[in-house]
XYZ file of C-alpha atoms in Angstrom:
253
model
C -11.399 -12.518 48.823
C -10.496 -14.337 45.597
C -6.858 -14.056 44.547
C -5.841 -12.025 41.513
C -2.930 -14.376 40.823
C -3.280 -16.882 37.979
C -1.038 -19.892 37.467
C -0.396 -19.344 33.761
C -1.025 -16.919 30.893
C -3.395 -19.490 29.381
C -5.536 -19.515 32.529
C -5.514 -15.708 32.713
C -6.887 -15.239 29.173
C -9.046 -18.372 28.952
C -12.388 -16.529 29.035
C -11.569 -13.912 26.381
C -14.183 -14.582 23.691
C -14.214 -14.028 19.964
C -15.116 -10.458 19.063
C -13.635 -8.998 22.260
C -12.245 -5.466 22.381
C -8.609 -5.545 23.534
C -6.497 -2.623 24.799
C -2.850 -3.687 24.573
C 0.106 -1.898 26.172
C 3.632 -1.345 24.923
C 5.331 0.542 22.136
C 6.877 -1.293 19.193
C 8.320 -4.371 20.884
C 9.060 -2.575 24.166
C 6.909 -3.551 27.127
C 4.487 -5.700 25.160
C 2.489 -8.456 26.918
C 3.971 -11.141 24.683
C 3.156 -14.160 26.868
C -0.490 -13.144 27.155
C -0.695 -12.620 23.407
C 0.908 -16.022 22.797
C -1.667 -17.620 25.092
C -4.491 -16.050 23.076
C -2.865 -17.268 19.864
C -2.823 -20.795 21.291
C -6.598 -20.620 21.773
C -9.456 -20.384 19.305
C -10.834 -16.874 19.930
C -10.790 -14.569 16.918
C -12.367 -11.457 15.339
C -10.736 -9.049 17.807
C -10.855 -5.261 17.795
C -7.524 -3.962 19.107
C -6.534 -0.612 20.594
C -2.757 -0.299 20.705
C -0.036 2.122 19.665
C 0.947 -0.318 16.909
C 0.334 -3.930 15.932
C 3.713 -5.510 16.671
C 5.927 -6.721 13.853
C 5.713 -9.676 11.516
C 5.897 -12.799 13.651
C 6.033 -11.142 17.071
C 3.618 -9.560 19.539
C 0.249 -8.619 18.068
C 1.773 -9.377 14.683
C 1.192 -13.077 15.412
C -2.555 -12.587 15.878
C -2.606 -10.360 12.825
C -0.758 -12.948 10.743
C -3.439 -15.506 11.583
C -6.123 -12.998 10.525
C -7.730 -12.990 13.957
C -7.893 -9.195 14.214
C -10.732 -7.453 12.350
C -10.070 -3.858 13.398
C -7.159 -1.844 14.794
C -7.066 1.624 16.329
C -3.415 2.676 16.362
C -1.104 5.621 15.841
C 1.779 3.828 14.127
C 2.016 1.135 11.464
C 5.726 0.520 12.083
C 7.661 -2.255 10.398
C 4.747 -4.666 10.042
C 4.461 -5.551 6.338
C 1.501 -7.867 6.899
C -0.361 -5.020 8.623
C 0.085 -2.827 5.554
C -0.831 -5.664 3.188
C -4.068 -6.541 4.999
C -5.079 -2.887 5.269
C -4.480 -2.097 1.581
C -6.148 -5.358 0.513
C -9.328 -4.545 2.418
C -8.880 -7.407 4.894
C -8.402 -5.183 7.960
C -10.135 -2.049 9.199
C -7.697 0.544 10.560
C -8.361 3.780 12.407
C -5.156 5.812 12.508
C -5.169 8.242 15.437
C -2.707 10.923 16.570
C -0.499 9.366 19.229
C -1.315 11.834 21.998
C -5.006 11.546 21.206
C -4.817 7.743 21.453
C -3.106 8.010 24.836
C -5.779 10.386 26.142
C -8.618 8.269 24.692
C -7.342 5.323 26.758
C -6.773 7.406 29.905
C -10.155 9.082 29.638
C -11.872 5.743 29.186
C -10.280 4.483 32.378
C -11.240 7.662 34.246
C -14.891 7.427 33.227
C -14.750 10.402 30.848
C -16.808 9.635 27.712
C -15.241 12.252 25.418
C -12.950 15.285 25.362
C -11.913 18.158 23.090
C -8.369 18.374 21.681
C -6.674 20.656 19.125
C -4.875 17.702 17.496
C -6.275 17.017 14.032
C -8.394 20.139 13.607
C -8.537 21.157 9.942
C -7.373 17.728 8.743
C -9.216 14.535 7.733
C -9.057 13.562 11.429
C -11.781 16.122 12.141
C -13.264 16.619 8.668
C -13.667 12.912 7.882
C -12.712 10.903 4.825
C -9.792 8.881 6.220
C -9.866 5.364 4.712
C -10.797 2.943 7.478
C -11.278 0.002 5.139
C -10.491 -0.455 1.467
C -12.444 -2.565 -0.991
C -10.722 -5.316 -2.952
C -10.498 -3.022 -5.990
C -8.617 -0.353 -4.005
C -11.539 2.021 -3.544
C -12.507 3.233 -0.082
C -15.199 0.973 1.371
C -15.460 2.651 4.798
C -14.299 6.200 5.548
C -14.068 8.053 8.836
C -17.015 10.339 9.623
C -16.631 14.066 10.389
C -16.315 14.977 14.057
C -17.724 17.846 16.055
C -15.480 20.924 16.189
C -16.031 23.708 18.707
C -14.235 26.911 19.569
C -12.940 27.624 23.073
C -11.207 30.905 23.904
C -10.648 31.630 20.228
C -9.179 28.246 19.312
C -10.833 25.290 17.566
C -10.944 21.821 19.104
C -12.223 18.463 17.857
C -14.352 16.116 19.961
C -12.814 12.679 20.506
C -14.604 9.771 22.177
C -12.733 7.804 24.827
C -11.892 4.104 24.565
C -13.445 1.379 26.649
C -12.201 -2.164 26.059
C -13.479 -5.505 27.303
C -9.984 -6.633 28.318
C -6.611 -4.955 28.632
C -3.285 -6.793 28.346
C -0.170 -5.235 29.891
C 3.417 -6.082 30.818
C 5.144 -4.860 33.980
C 8.584 -5.304 35.491
C 7.163 -5.977 38.949
C 3.825 -6.479 40.581
C 2.479 -7.625 43.904
C -0.338 -10.075 44.488
C -2.769 -7.174 44.938
C -2.033 -5.964 41.392
C 0.094 -2.894 42.135
C 2.485 -2.535 39.177
C 5.888 -1.043 38.442
C 6.966 -0.523 34.827
C 10.541 -0.348 33.543
C 11.553 2.911 31.870
C 10.227 3.109 28.270
C 8.145 -0.040 28.842
C 5.755 2.300 30.660
C 4.597 3.543 27.244
C 0.853 2.909 26.920
C 0.815 0.149 29.573
C -0.790 2.155 32.424
C -3.223 3.794 29.989
C -4.229 0.514 28.360
C -4.653 -1.057 31.791
C -7.062 1.679 32.842
C -9.184 1.352 29.695
C -10.016 -2.337 30.092
C -13.043 -3.593 32.007
C -10.853 -6.570 32.956
C -7.115 -5.869 33.163
C -4.687 -8.781 32.856
C -1.043 -8.107 33.730
C 2.019 -10.277 33.125
C 4.917 -9.445 35.427
C 8.582 -10.381 35.395
C 8.751 -10.392 39.201
C 5.862 -11.134 41.567
C 6.137 -10.050 45.215
C 3.958 -9.921 48.300
C 1.951 -6.824 49.314
C 4.140 -4.286 51.097
C 7.326 -5.209 49.244
C 6.826 -2.372 46.761
C 7.260 1.118 48.183
C 3.947 2.924 47.588
C 5.939 5.834 46.139
C 7.274 3.493 43.433
C 3.873 2.203 42.248
C 3.100 3.368 38.716
C -0.367 1.789 38.534
C -2.424 0.952 41.630
C -3.976 -2.473 41.951
C -7.513 -1.069 41.764
C -7.095 -1.136 37.969
C -5.693 -4.699 37.789
C -7.953 -7.755 37.951
C -5.572 -10.602 37.082
C -1.846 -11.021 37.397
C 0.460 -13.783 36.201
C 4.173 -14.292 36.863
C 5.948 -14.871 33.532
C 9.596 -14.325 34.534
C 12.263 -12.272 32.795
C 11.083 -11.183 29.358
C 13.019 -12.153 26.255
C 13.341 -8.629 24.938
C 13.312 -8.022 21.184
C 14.688 -5.176 19.071
C 12.296 -3.928 16.412
C 14.956 -2.490 14.138
C 18.605 -3.062 15.045
C 20.821 -0.105 14.168
C 24.558 -0.128 14.859
C 27.387 2.249 14.028
C 30.518 1.372 12.095
C 33.549 0.640 14.225
C 36.060 3.463 14.352
C 39.722 2.681 13.867
C 42.035 4.232 16.463
């Protein structure tokens, strides 16, 4: 059986082509697959469609790909602190589908579970279900592409909107630990969106801080089984970033 272990991030992402659909884990700058993203940046592929909670920040994470204008469309729930994201969106250079955060999580999970669509109450009676959300602006500030209306049905006296699941070509995730079979363990809040993004990708690529042999991870501690992971690369301890540093004033005794 071929190994899932790759020698470098560059080797792990080498076949990702232009126009690929990417599901990317993490939240803000927590648990993001930064080494895999950097390896993509070092290559020539472009014109990506990205599914992620947010698009990094200026100069870090997905923000690097965005800054080079190599992302054509983003499905996200949070714009965050990324000024270039806002600029490209308002200038009509980037198509953006804003999605309720819980809905985005379930769209990824459902895609990985083979469920094509589901009904949710989130967004009923708003432009999420009724349509008209600006996906892309024109250069003059008018709406060039707007979201279409979605099917709404009533179940047990309550209305729900139909949401399609997400299926990506590749998923990029970061884990604290993994074994050579692809079983992954995530660290606290870094678990945000990583297991879900991993499930949604046809090919899942995981960077791990610590790589161990099969059997060294207690099965009870596995957050994502290796059946969902196709490639794994050991990147060492992550240089963690803080998206927005907030400190309190010192208190005199």
